[in-house]
């Protein structure tokens, strides 16, 4: 019934409105509605509620500047959501030691909220805390790759290159420092002989 642009406009309007209302709700500046939104997203997302408006505005911005949503754009959206969800799970994973403590954290509206609780508990039960952290970190990196269309291998090569250049600079500086010290010692010896 609605044209594709009209559907997109409605989604864009919802993302912007909910993002703004949630921000106002954080600071008790949206009345009772803002309070309900703040309580609801606080329970659902825990500390991740502070990142939710950023996610919503980013998604809205991506949609605003695209005439049509291609598969490539959809992958970006999914990547951003994966990043957000893994952040919630990782926050929650390190806020307790077992499923019961994870539930208490979620009930208090802390950690990753109930969503972080479900994800962290699932990975914790499946793999244990250390392996869950590794799996979630891998999902986080996968989200980055999807959202920003970057190569993991290229990222590693670039990172390793930077680390290696730091070490080579240090070695060069140490060699220059040692050469300077040797030169000073030679000059001191020459001064003593005179």
mmCIF file with all atom_site columns, C-alpha atoms in Angstrom:
data_model
loop_
_atom_site.group_PDB
_atom_site.id
_atom_site.type_symbol
_atom_site.label_atom_id
_atom_site.label_alt_id
_atom_site.label_comp_id
_atom_site.label_asym_id
_atom_site.label_entity_id
_atom_site.label_seq_id
_atom_site.pdbx_PDB_ins_code
_atom_site.Cartn_x
_atom_site.Cartn_y
_atom_site.Cartn_z
_atom_site.occupancy
_atom_site.B_iso_or_equiv
_atom_site.pdbx_formal_charge
_atom_site.auth_seq_id
_atom_site.auth_comp_id
_atom_site.auth_asym_id
_atom_site.auth_atom_id
_atom_site.pdbx_PDB_model_num
ATOM 1   C CA . UNK A 1 1   ? 0.000  0.000   0.000  1.00 0.00 ? 1   UNK A CA 1
ATOM 2   C CA . UNK A 1 2   ? 2.805  2.418   0.916  1.00 0.00 ? 2   UNK A CA 1
ATOM 3   C CA . UNK A 1 3   ? 5.520  3.354   -1.546 1.00 0.00 ? 3   UNK A CA 1
ATOM 4   C CA . UNK A 1 4   ? 9.056  2.135   -0.674 1.00 0.00 ? 4   UNK A CA 1
ATOM 5   C CA . UNK A 1 5   ? 10.203 5.708   0.052  1.00 0.00 ? 5   UNK A CA 1
ATOM 6   C CA . UNK A 1 6   ? 7.252  6.210   2.404  1.00 0.00 ? 6   UNK A CA 1
ATOM 7   C CA . UNK A 1 7   ? 8.147  3.024   4.318  1.00 0.00 ? 7   UNK A CA 1
ATOM 8   C CA . UNK A 1 8   ? 11.754 4.119   4.544  1.00 0.00 ? 8   UNK A CA 1
ATOM 9   C CA . UNK A 1 9   ? 10.658 7.581   5.721  1.00 0.00 ? 9   UNK A CA 1
ATOM 10  C CA . UNK A 1 10  ? 8.530  6.074   8.477  1.00 0.00 ? 10  UNK A CA 1
ATOM 11  C CA . UNK A 1 11  ? 11.399 3.889   9.690  1.00 0.00 ? 11  UNK A CA 1
ATOM 12  C CA . UNK A 1 12  ? 13.769 6.858   9.564  1.00 0.00 ? 12  UNK A CA 1
ATOM 13  C CA . UNK A 1 13  ? 11.292 8.981   11.534 1.00 0.00 ? 13  UNK A CA 1
ATOM 14  C CA . UNK A 1 14  ? 10.917 6.217   14.140 1.00 0.00 ? 14  UNK A CA 1
ATOM 15  C CA . UNK A 1 15  ? 14.698 5.800   14.558 1.00 0.00 ? 15  UNK A CA 1
ATOM 16  C CA . UNK A 1 16  ? 15.289 9.535   14.981 1.00 0.00 ? 16  UNK A CA 1
ATOM 17  C CA . UNK A 1 17  ? 12.303 10.065  17.284 1.00 0.00 ? 17  UNK A CA 1
ATOM 18  C CA . UNK A 1 18  ? 13.087 7.097   19.517 1.00 0.00 ? 18  UNK A CA 1
ATOM 19  C CA . UNK A 1 19  ? 16.764 8.074   19.636 1.00 0.00 ? 19  UNK A CA 1
ATOM 20  C CA . UNK A 1 20  ? 15.913 11.615  20.698 1.00 0.00 ? 20  UNK A CA 1
ATOM 21  C CA . UNK A 1 21  ? 13.285 10.532  23.229 1.00 0.00 ? 21  UNK A CA 1
ATOM 22  C CA . UNK A 1 22  ? 15.656 8.001   24.774 1.00 0.00 ? 22  UNK A CA 1
ATOM 23  C CA . UNK A 1 23  ? 18.351 10.674  25.119 1.00 0.00 ? 23  UNK A CA 1
ATOM 24  C CA . UNK A 1 24  ? 15.887 13.062  26.731 1.00 0.00 ? 24  UNK A CA 1
ATOM 25  C CA . UNK A 1 25  ? 14.697 10.255  28.999 1.00 0.00 ? 25  UNK A CA 1
ATOM 26  C CA . UNK A 1 26  ? 18.255 9.699   30.267 1.00 0.00 ? 26  UNK A CA 1
ATOM 27  C CA . UNK A 1 27  ? 18.241 13.243  31.635 1.00 0.00 ? 27  UNK A CA 1
ATOM 28  C CA . UNK A 1 28  ? 14.624 13.189  32.853 1.00 0.00 ? 28  UNK A CA 1
ATOM 29  C CA . UNK A 1 29  ? 13.684 15.792  30.231 1.00 0.00 ? 29  UNK A CA 1
ATOM 30  C CA . UNK A 1 30  ? 10.829 13.961  28.471 1.00 0.00 ? 30  UNK A CA 1
ATOM 31  C CA . UNK A 1 31  ? 8.261  13.638  31.219 1.00 0.00 ? 31  UNK A CA 1
ATOM 32  C CA . UNK A 1 32  ? 6.562  10.362  32.041 1.00 0.00 ? 32  UNK A CA 1
ATOM 33  C CA . UNK A 1 33  ? 7.092  8.994   28.518 1.00 0.00 ? 33  UNK A CA 1
ATOM 34  C CA . UNK A 1 34  ? 10.832 9.639   28.770 1.00 0.00 ? 34  UNK A CA 1
ATOM 35  C CA . UNK A 1 35  ? 10.921 7.960   32.173 1.00 0.00 ? 35  UNK A CA 1
ATOM 36  C CA . UNK A 1 36  ? 9.174  4.864   30.793 1.00 0.00 ? 36  UNK A CA 1
ATOM 37  C CA . UNK A 1 37  ? 11.492 4.728   27.805 1.00 0.00 ? 37  UNK A CA 1
ATOM 38  C CA . UNK A 1 38  ? 14.537 5.134   30.058 1.00 0.00 ? 38  UNK A CA 1
ATOM 39  C CA . UNK A 1 39  ? 13.352 2.390   32.409 1.00 0.00 ? 39  UNK A CA 1
ATOM 40  C CA . UNK A 1 40  ? 12.440 0.088   29.524 1.00 0.00 ? 40  UNK A CA 1
ATOM 41  C CA . UNK A 1 41  ? 15.664 0.434   27.577 1.00 0.00 ? 41  UNK A CA 1
ATOM 42  C CA . UNK A 1 42  ? 17.631 0.377   30.832 1.00 0.00 ? 42  UNK A CA 1
ATOM 43  C CA . UNK A 1 43  ? 16.112 -3.003  31.674 1.00 0.00 ? 43  UNK A CA 1
ATOM 44  C CA . UNK A 1 44  ? 16.531 -4.322  28.158 1.00 0.00 ? 44  UNK A CA 1
ATOM 45  C CA . UNK A 1 45  ? 20.010 -2.974  27.364 1.00 0.00 ? 45  UNK A CA 1
ATOM 46  C CA . UNK A 1 46  ? 21.560 -2.142  30.781 1.00 0.00 ? 46  UNK A CA 1
ATOM 47  C CA . UNK A 1 47  ? 24.573 0.139   30.423 1.00 0.00 ? 47  UNK A CA 1
ATOM 48  C CA . UNK A 1 48  ? 24.200 -0.290  26.674 1.00 0.00 ? 48  UNK A CA 1
ATOM 49  C CA . UNK A 1 49  ? 21.274 2.126   26.828 1.00 0.00 ? 49  UNK A CA 1
ATOM 50  C CA . UNK A 1 50  ? 23.815 4.932   26.493 1.00 0.00 ? 50  UNK A CA 1
ATOM 51  C CA . UNK A 1 51  ? 24.971 3.508   23.153 1.00 0.00 ? 51  UNK A CA 1
ATOM 52  C CA . UNK A 1 52  ? 21.464 2.930   21.797 1.00 0.00 ? 52  UNK A CA 1
ATOM 53  C CA . UNK A 1 53  ? 20.874 6.499   20.530 1.00 0.00 ? 53  UNK A CA 1
ATOM 54  C CA . UNK A 1 54  ? 24.259 6.381   18.769 1.00 0.00 ? 54  UNK A CA 1
ATOM 55  C CA . UNK A 1 55  ? 23.227 3.138   17.062 1.00 0.00 ? 55  UNK A CA 1
ATOM 56  C CA . UNK A 1 56  ? 19.819 4.547   16.106 1.00 0.00 ? 56  UNK A CA 1
ATOM 57  C CA . UNK A 1 57  ? 21.270 7.800   14.739 1.00 0.00 ? 57  UNK A CA 1
ATOM 58  C CA . UNK A 1 58  ? 23.948 5.888   12.813 1.00 0.00 ? 58  UNK A CA 1
ATOM 59  C CA . UNK A 1 59  ? 21.353 3.614   11.237 1.00 0.00 ? 59  UNK A CA 1
ATOM 60  C CA . UNK A 1 60  ? 19.176 6.632   10.431 1.00 0.00 ? 60  UNK A CA 1
ATOM 61  C CA . UNK A 1 61  ? 22.145 8.463   8.900  1.00 0.00 ? 61  UNK A CA 1
ATOM 62  C CA . UNK A 1 62  ? 23.020 5.501   6.718  1.00 0.00 ? 62  UNK A CA 1
ATOM 63  C CA . UNK A 1 63  ? 19.411 5.265   5.563  1.00 0.00 ? 63  UNK A CA 1
ATOM 64  C CA . UNK A 1 64  ? 19.062 8.987   4.974  1.00 0.00 ? 64  UNK A CA 1
ATOM 65  C CA . UNK A 1 65  ? 21.858 9.202   2.435  1.00 0.00 ? 65  UNK A CA 1
ATOM 66  C CA . UNK A 1 66  ? 20.878 6.099   0.455  1.00 0.00 ? 66  UNK A CA 1
ATOM 67  C CA . UNK A 1 67  ? 18.171 6.169   -2.171 1.00 0.00 ? 67  UNK A CA 1
ATOM 68  C CA . UNK A 1 68  ? 17.666 2.416   -2.042 1.00 0.00 ? 68  UNK A CA 1
ATOM 69  C CA . UNK A 1 69  ? 18.803 -0.200  0.431  1.00 0.00 ? 69  UNK A CA 1
ATOM 70  C CA . UNK A 1 70  ? 21.057 -2.662  -1.315 1.00 0.00 ? 70  UNK A CA 1
ATOM 71  C CA . UNK A 1 71  ? 22.287 -5.957  0.059  1.00 0.00 ? 71  UNK A CA 1
ATOM 72  C CA . UNK A 1 72  ? 25.594 -4.201  0.789  1.00 0.00 ? 72  UNK A CA 1
ATOM 73  C CA . UNK A 1 73  ? 23.793 -1.612  2.939  1.00 0.00 ? 73  UNK A CA 1
ATOM 74  C CA . UNK A 1 74  ? 21.762 -4.302  4.700  1.00 0.00 ? 74  UNK A CA 1
ATOM 75  C CA . UNK A 1 75  ? 25.018 -6.060  5.644  1.00 0.00 ? 75  UNK A CA 1
ATOM 76  C CA . UNK A 1 76  ? 26.247 -2.768  7.176  1.00 0.00 ? 76  UNK A CA 1
ATOM 77  C CA . UNK A 1 77  ? 23.070 -2.507  9.252  1.00 0.00 ? 77  UNK A CA 1
ATOM 78  C CA . UNK A 1 78  ? 23.402 -6.099  10.440 1.00 0.00 ? 78  UNK A CA 1
ATOM 79  C CA . UNK A 1 79  ? 27.075 -5.491  11.258 1.00 0.00 ? 79  UNK A CA 1
ATOM 80  C CA . UNK A 1 80  ? 26.243 -2.485  13.442 1.00 0.00 ? 80  UNK A CA 1
ATOM 81  C CA . UNK A 1 81  ? 23.583 -4.468  15.268 1.00 0.00 ? 81  UNK A CA 1
ATOM 82  C CA . UNK A 1 82  ? 26.010 -7.376  15.799 1.00 0.00 ? 82  UNK A CA 1
ATOM 83  C CA . UNK A 1 83  ? 28.579 -4.944  17.225 1.00 0.00 ? 83  UNK A CA 1
ATOM 84  C CA . UNK A 1 84  ? 25.992 -3.525  19.623 1.00 0.00 ? 84  UNK A CA 1
ATOM 85  C CA . UNK A 1 85  ? 24.720 -6.915  20.765 1.00 0.00 ? 85  UNK A CA 1
ATOM 86  C CA . UNK A 1 86  ? 28.216 -8.301  21.363 1.00 0.00 ? 86  UNK A CA 1
ATOM 87  C CA . UNK A 1 87  ? 29.104 -5.214  23.410 1.00 0.00 ? 87  UNK A CA 1
ATOM 88  C CA . UNK A 1 88  ? 26.047 -5.886  25.585 1.00 0.00 ? 88  UNK A CA 1
ATOM 89  C CA . UNK A 1 89  ? 27.011 -9.542  25.985 1.00 0.00 ? 89  UNK A CA 1
ATOM 90  C CA . UNK A 1 90  ? 30.665 -8.770  26.753 1.00 0.00 ? 90  UNK A CA 1
ATOM 91  C CA . UNK A 1 91  ? 29.726 -6.161  29.355 1.00 0.00 ? 91  UNK A CA 1
ATOM 92  C CA . UNK A 1 92  ? 27.387 -8.634  30.985 1.00 0.00 ? 92  UNK A CA 1
ATOM 93  C CA . UNK A 1 93  ? 29.824 -11.549 30.790 1.00 0.00 ? 93  UNK A CA 1
ATOM 94  C CA . UNK A 1 94  ? 32.318 -9.749  33.022 1.00 0.00 ? 94  UNK A CA 1
ATOM 95  C CA . UNK A 1 95  ? 29.753 -8.611  35.585 1.00 0.00 ? 95  UNK A CA 1
ATOM 96  C CA . UNK A 1 96  ? 29.276 -12.010 37.188 1.00 0.00 ? 96  UNK A CA 1
ATOM 97  C CA . UNK A 1 97  ? 30.528 -15.540 37.537 1.00 0.00 ? 97  UNK A CA 1
ATOM 98  C CA . UNK A 1 98  ? 27.461 -17.674 36.815 1.00 0.00 ? 98  UNK A CA 1
ATOM 99  C CA . UNK A 1 99  ? 23.950 -17.569 35.370 1.00 0.00 ? 99  UNK A CA 1
ATOM 100 C CA . UNK A 1 100 ? 22.399 -16.548 38.719 1.00 0.00 ? 100 UNK A CA 1
ATOM 101 C CA . UNK A 1 101 ? 24.708 -13.580 39.157 1.00 0.00 ? 101 UNK A CA 1
ATOM 102 C CA . UNK A 1 102 ? 24.080 -12.599 35.529 1.00 0.00 ? 102 UNK A CA 1
ATOM 103 C CA . UNK A 1 103 ? 20.346 -12.560 36.218 1.00 0.00 ? 103 UNK A CA 1
ATOM 104 C CA . UNK A 1 104 ? 20.791 -10.343 39.300 1.00 0.00 ? 104 UNK A CA 1
ATOM 105 C CA . UNK A 1 105 ? 22.815 -7.885  37.226 1.00 0.00 ? 105 UNK A CA 1
ATOM 106 C CA . UNK A 1 106 ? 20.082 -7.794  34.552 1.00 0.00 ? 106 UNK A CA 1
ATOM 107 C CA . UNK A 1 107 ? 17.334 -7.331  37.150 1.00 0.00 ? 107 UNK A CA 1
ATOM 108 C CA . UNK A 1 108 ? 19.203 -4.288  38.455 1.00 0.00 ? 108 UNK A CA 1
ATOM 109 C CA . UNK A 1 109 ? 19.283 -2.802  34.931 1.00 0.00 ? 109 UNK A CA 1
ATOM 110 C CA . UNK A 1 110 ? 23.064 -3.071  34.845 1.00 0.00 ? 110 UNK A CA 1
ATOM 111 C CA . UNK A 1 111 ? 25.563 -4.842  32.609 1.00 0.00 ? 111 UNK A CA 1
ATOM 112 C CA . UNK A 1 112 ? 24.014 -5.516  29.227 1.00 0.00 ? 112 UNK A CA 1
ATOM 113 C CA . UNK A 1 113 ? 20.478 -5.652  30.622 1.00 0.00 ? 113 UNK A CA 1
ATOM 114 C CA . UNK A 1 114 ? 18.206 -8.592  29.903 1.00 0.00 ? 114 UNK A CA 1
ATOM 115 C CA . UNK A 1 115 ? 19.428 -8.802  26.330 1.00 0.00 ? 115 UNK A CA 1
ATOM 116 C CA . UNK A 1 116 ? 23.047 -8.955  27.502 1.00 0.00 ? 116 UNK A CA 1
ATOM 117 C CA . UNK A 1 117 ? 21.966 -11.524 30.101 1.00 0.00 ? 117 UNK A CA 1
ATOM 118 C CA . UNK A 1 118 ? 20.418 -13.822 27.499 1.00 0.00 ? 118 UNK A CA 1
ATOM 119 C CA . UNK A 1 119 ? 23.432 -13.585 25.202 1.00 0.00 ? 119 UNK A CA 1
ATOM 120 C CA . UNK A 1 120 ? 26.115 -13.813 27.904 1.00 0.00 ? 120 UNK A CA 1
ATOM 121 C CA . UNK A 1 121 ? 24.384 -16.680 29.695 1.00 0.00 ? 121 UNK A CA 1
ATOM 122 C CA . UNK A 1 122 ? 23.936 -18.590 26.445 1.00 0.00 ? 122 UNK A CA 1
ATOM 123 C CA . UNK A 1 123 ? 27.597 -18.291 25.542 1.00 0.00 ? 123 UNK A CA 1
ATOM 124 C CA . UNK A 1 124 ? 28.670 -18.919 29.167 1.00 0.00 ? 124 UNK A CA 1
ATOM 125 C CA . UNK A 1 125 ? 26.633 -22.140 29.418 1.00 0.00 ? 125 UNK A CA 1
ATOM 126 C CA . UNK A 1 126 ? 27.744 -23.252 25.966 1.00 0.00 ? 126 UNK A CA 1
ATOM 127 C CA . UNK A 1 127 ? 31.471 -22.586 26.307 1.00 0.00 ? 127 UNK A CA 1
ATOM 128 C CA . UNK A 1 128 ? 32.482 -21.257 29.742 1.00 0.00 ? 128 UNK A CA 1
ATOM 129 C CA . UNK A 1 129 ? 33.574 -17.718 30.523 1.00 0.00 ? 129 UNK A CA 1
ATOM 130 C CA . UNK A 1 130 ? 36.955 -17.588 28.746 1.00 0.00 ? 130 UNK A CA 1
ATOM 131 C CA . UNK A 1 131 ? 35.740 -19.288 25.558 1.00 0.00 ? 131 UNK A CA 1
ATOM 132 C CA . UNK A 1 132 ? 32.557 -17.181 25.617 1.00 0.00 ? 132 UNK A CA 1
ATOM 133 C CA . UNK A 1 133 ? 34.688 -14.045 25.699 1.00 0.00 ? 133 UNK A CA 1
ATOM 134 C CA . UNK A 1 134 ? 36.724 -15.306 22.733 1.00 0.00 ? 134 UNK A CA 1
ATOM 135 C CA . UNK A 1 135 ? 33.575 -16.180 20.770 1.00 0.00 ? 135 UNK A CA 1
ATOM 136 C CA . UNK A 1 136 ? 31.967 -12.828 21.525 1.00 0.00 ? 136 UNK A CA 1
ATOM 137 C CA . UNK A 1 137 ? 35.142 -10.984 20.574 1.00 0.00 ? 137 UNK A CA 1
ATOM 138 C CA . UNK A 1 138 ? 35.170 -12.910 17.278 1.00 0.00 ? 138 UNK A CA 1
ATOM 139 C CA . UNK A 1 139 ? 31.538 -11.893 16.689 1.00 0.00 ? 139 UNK A CA 1
ATOM 140 C CA . UNK A 1 140 ? 32.440 -8.276  17.504 1.00 0.00 ? 140 UNK A CA 1
ATOM 141 C CA . UNK A 1 141 ? 35.232 -8.366  14.910 1.00 0.00 ? 141 UNK A CA 1
ATOM 142 C CA . UNK A 1 142 ? 32.847 -9.996  12.416 1.00 0.00 ? 142 UNK A CA 1
ATOM 143 C CA . UNK A 1 143 ? 30.426 -7.116  13.035 1.00 0.00 ? 143 UNK A CA 1
ATOM 144 C CA . UNK A 1 144 ? 33.213 -4.606  12.376 1.00 0.00 ? 144 UNK A CA 1
ATOM 145 C CA . UNK A 1 145 ? 34.099 -6.374  9.143  1.00 0.00 ? 145 UNK A CA 1
ATOM 146 C CA . UNK A 1 146 ? 30.453 -6.315  8.012  1.00 0.00 ? 146 UNK A CA 1
ATOM 147 C CA . UNK A 1 147 ? 29.743 -2.736  9.108  1.00 0.00 ? 147 UNK A CA 1
ATOM 148 C CA . UNK A 1 148 ? 32.872 -1.165  7.658  1.00 0.00 ? 148 UNK A CA 1
ATOM 149 C CA . UNK A 1 149 ? 33.616 -3.612  4.831  1.00 0.00 ? 149 UNK A CA 1
ATOM 150 C CA . UNK A 1 150 ? 37.215 -4.108  5.933  1.00 0.00 ? 150 UNK A CA 1
ATOM 151 C CA . UNK A 1 151 ? 39.508 -7.065  5.530  1.00 0.00 ? 151 UNK A CA 1
ATOM 152 C CA . UNK A 1 152 ? 40.579 -8.774  8.729  1.00 0.00 ? 152 UNK A CA 1
ATOM 153 C CA . UNK A 1 153 ? 43.844 -9.810  7.099  1.00 0.00 ? 153 UNK A CA 1
ATOM 154 C CA . UNK A 1 154 ? 44.492 -6.238  5.957  1.00 0.00 ? 154 UNK A CA 1
ATOM 155 C CA . UNK A 1 155 ? 43.704 -4.996  9.463  1.00 0.00 ? 155 UNK A CA 1
ATOM 156 C CA . UNK A 1 156 ? 46.146 -7.481  10.996 1.00 0.00 ? 156 UNK A CA 1
ATOM 157 C CA . UNK A 1 157 ? 48.842 -6.633  8.463  1.00 0.00 ? 157 UNK A CA 1
ATOM 158 C CA . UNK A 1 158 ? 48.385 -2.914  9.142  1.00 0.00 ? 158 UNK A CA 1
ATOM 159 C CA . UNK A 1 159 ? 48.392 -3.415  12.900 1.00 0.00 ? 159 UNK A CA 1
ATOM 160 C CA . UNK A 1 160 ? 51.428 -5.683  12.841 1.00 0.00 ? 160 UNK A CA 1
ATOM 161 C CA . UNK A 1 161 ? 53.205 -3.236  10.550 1.00 0.00 ? 161 UNK A CA 1
ATOM 162 C CA . UNK A 1 162 ? 52.604 -0.418  13.009 1.00 0.00 ? 162 UNK A CA 1
ATOM 163 C CA . UNK A 1 163 ? 53.784 -2.524  15.955 1.00 0.00 ? 163 UNK A CA 1
ATOM 164 C CA . UNK A 1 164 ? 56.893 -3.586  14.055 1.00 0.00 ? 164 UNK A CA 1
ATOM 165 C CA . UNK A 1 165 ? 57.678 0.016   13.097 1.00 0.00 ? 165 UNK A CA 1
ATOM 166 C CA . UNK A 1 166 ? 57.400 1.035   16.744 1.00 0.00 ? 166 UNK A CA 1
ATOM 167 C CA . UNK A 1 167 ? 59.919 -1.636  17.716 1.00 0.00 ? 167 UNK A CA 1
ATOM 168 C CA . UNK A 1 168 ? 62.298 -0.700  14.895 1.00 0.00 ? 168 UNK A CA 1
ATOM 169 C CA . UNK A 1 169 ? 62.088 2.975   15.932 1.00 0.00 ? 169 UNK A CA 1
ATOM 170 C CA . UNK A 1 170 ? 62.922 2.008   19.504 1.00 0.00 ? 170 UNK A CA 1
ATOM 171 C CA . UNK A 1 171 ? 65.910 -0.005  18.367 1.00 0.00 ? 171 UNK A CA 1
ATOM 172 C CA . UNK A 1 172 ? 67.114 2.892   16.208 1.00 0.00 ? 172 UNK A CA 1
ATOM 173 C CA . UNK A 1 173 ? 66.701 5.319   19.125 1.00 0.00 ? 173 UNK A CA 1
ATOM 174 C CA . UNK A 1 174 ? 68.601 2.965   21.445 1.00 0.00 ? 174 UNK A CA 1
ATOM 175 C CA . UNK A 1 175 ? 71.391 2.592   18.891 1.00 0.00 ? 175 UNK A CA 1
ATOM 176 C CA . UNK A 1 176 ? 71.579 6.373   18.465 1.00 0.00 ? 176 UNK A CA 1
ATOM 177 C CA . UNK A 1 177 ? 71.594 6.812   22.239 1.00 0.00 ? 177 UNK A CA 1
ATOM 178 C CA . UNK A 1 178 ? 74.383 4.263   22.643 1.00 0.00 ? 178 UNK A CA 1
ATOM 179 C CA . UNK A 1 179 ? 76.380 5.895   19.845 1.00 0.00 ? 179 UNK A CA 1
ATOM 180 C CA . UNK A 1 180 ? 75.924 9.282   21.515 1.00 0.00 ? 180 UNK A CA 1
ATOM 181 C CA . UNK A 1 181 ? 77.102 7.897   24.862 1.00 0.00 ? 181 UNK A CA 1
ATOM 182 C CA . UNK A 1 182 ? 80.173 6.343   23.230 1.00 0.00 ? 182 UNK A CA 1
ATOM 183 C CA . UNK A 1 183 ? 80.965 9.655   21.543 1.00 0.00 ? 183 UNK A CA 1
ATOM 184 C CA . UNK A 1 184 ? 80.665 11.502  24.861 1.00 0.00 ? 184 UNK A CA 1
ATOM 185 C CA . UNK A 1 185 ? 82.954 8.949   26.539 1.00 0.00 ? 185 UNK A CA 1
ATOM 186 C CA . UNK A 1 186 ? 85.535 9.411   23.768 1.00 0.00 ? 186 UNK A CA 1
ATOM 187 C CA . UNK A 1 187 ? 85.348 13.192  24.132 1.00 0.00 ? 187 UNK A CA 1
ATOM 188 C CA . UNK A 1 188 ? 85.742 12.867  27.931 1.00 0.00 ? 188 UNK A CA 1
ATOM 189 C CA . UNK A 1 189 ? 88.780 10.634  27.460 1.00 0.00 ? 189 UNK A CA 1
ATOM 190 C CA . UNK A 1 190 ? 90.267 13.114  24.996 1.00 0.00 ? 190 UNK A CA 1
ATOM 191 C CA . UNK A 1 191 ? 89.702 15.902  27.515 1.00 0.00 ? 191 UNK A CA 1
ATOM 192 C CA . UNK A 1 192 ? 91.448 13.910  30.285 1.00 0.00 ? 192 UNK A CA 1
ATOM 193 C CA . UNK A 1 193 ? 94.478 13.220  28.082 1.00 0.00 ? 193 UNK A CA 1
ATOM 194 C CA . UNK A 1 194 ? 94.926 16.900  27.227 1.00 0.00 ? 194 UNK A CA 1
#
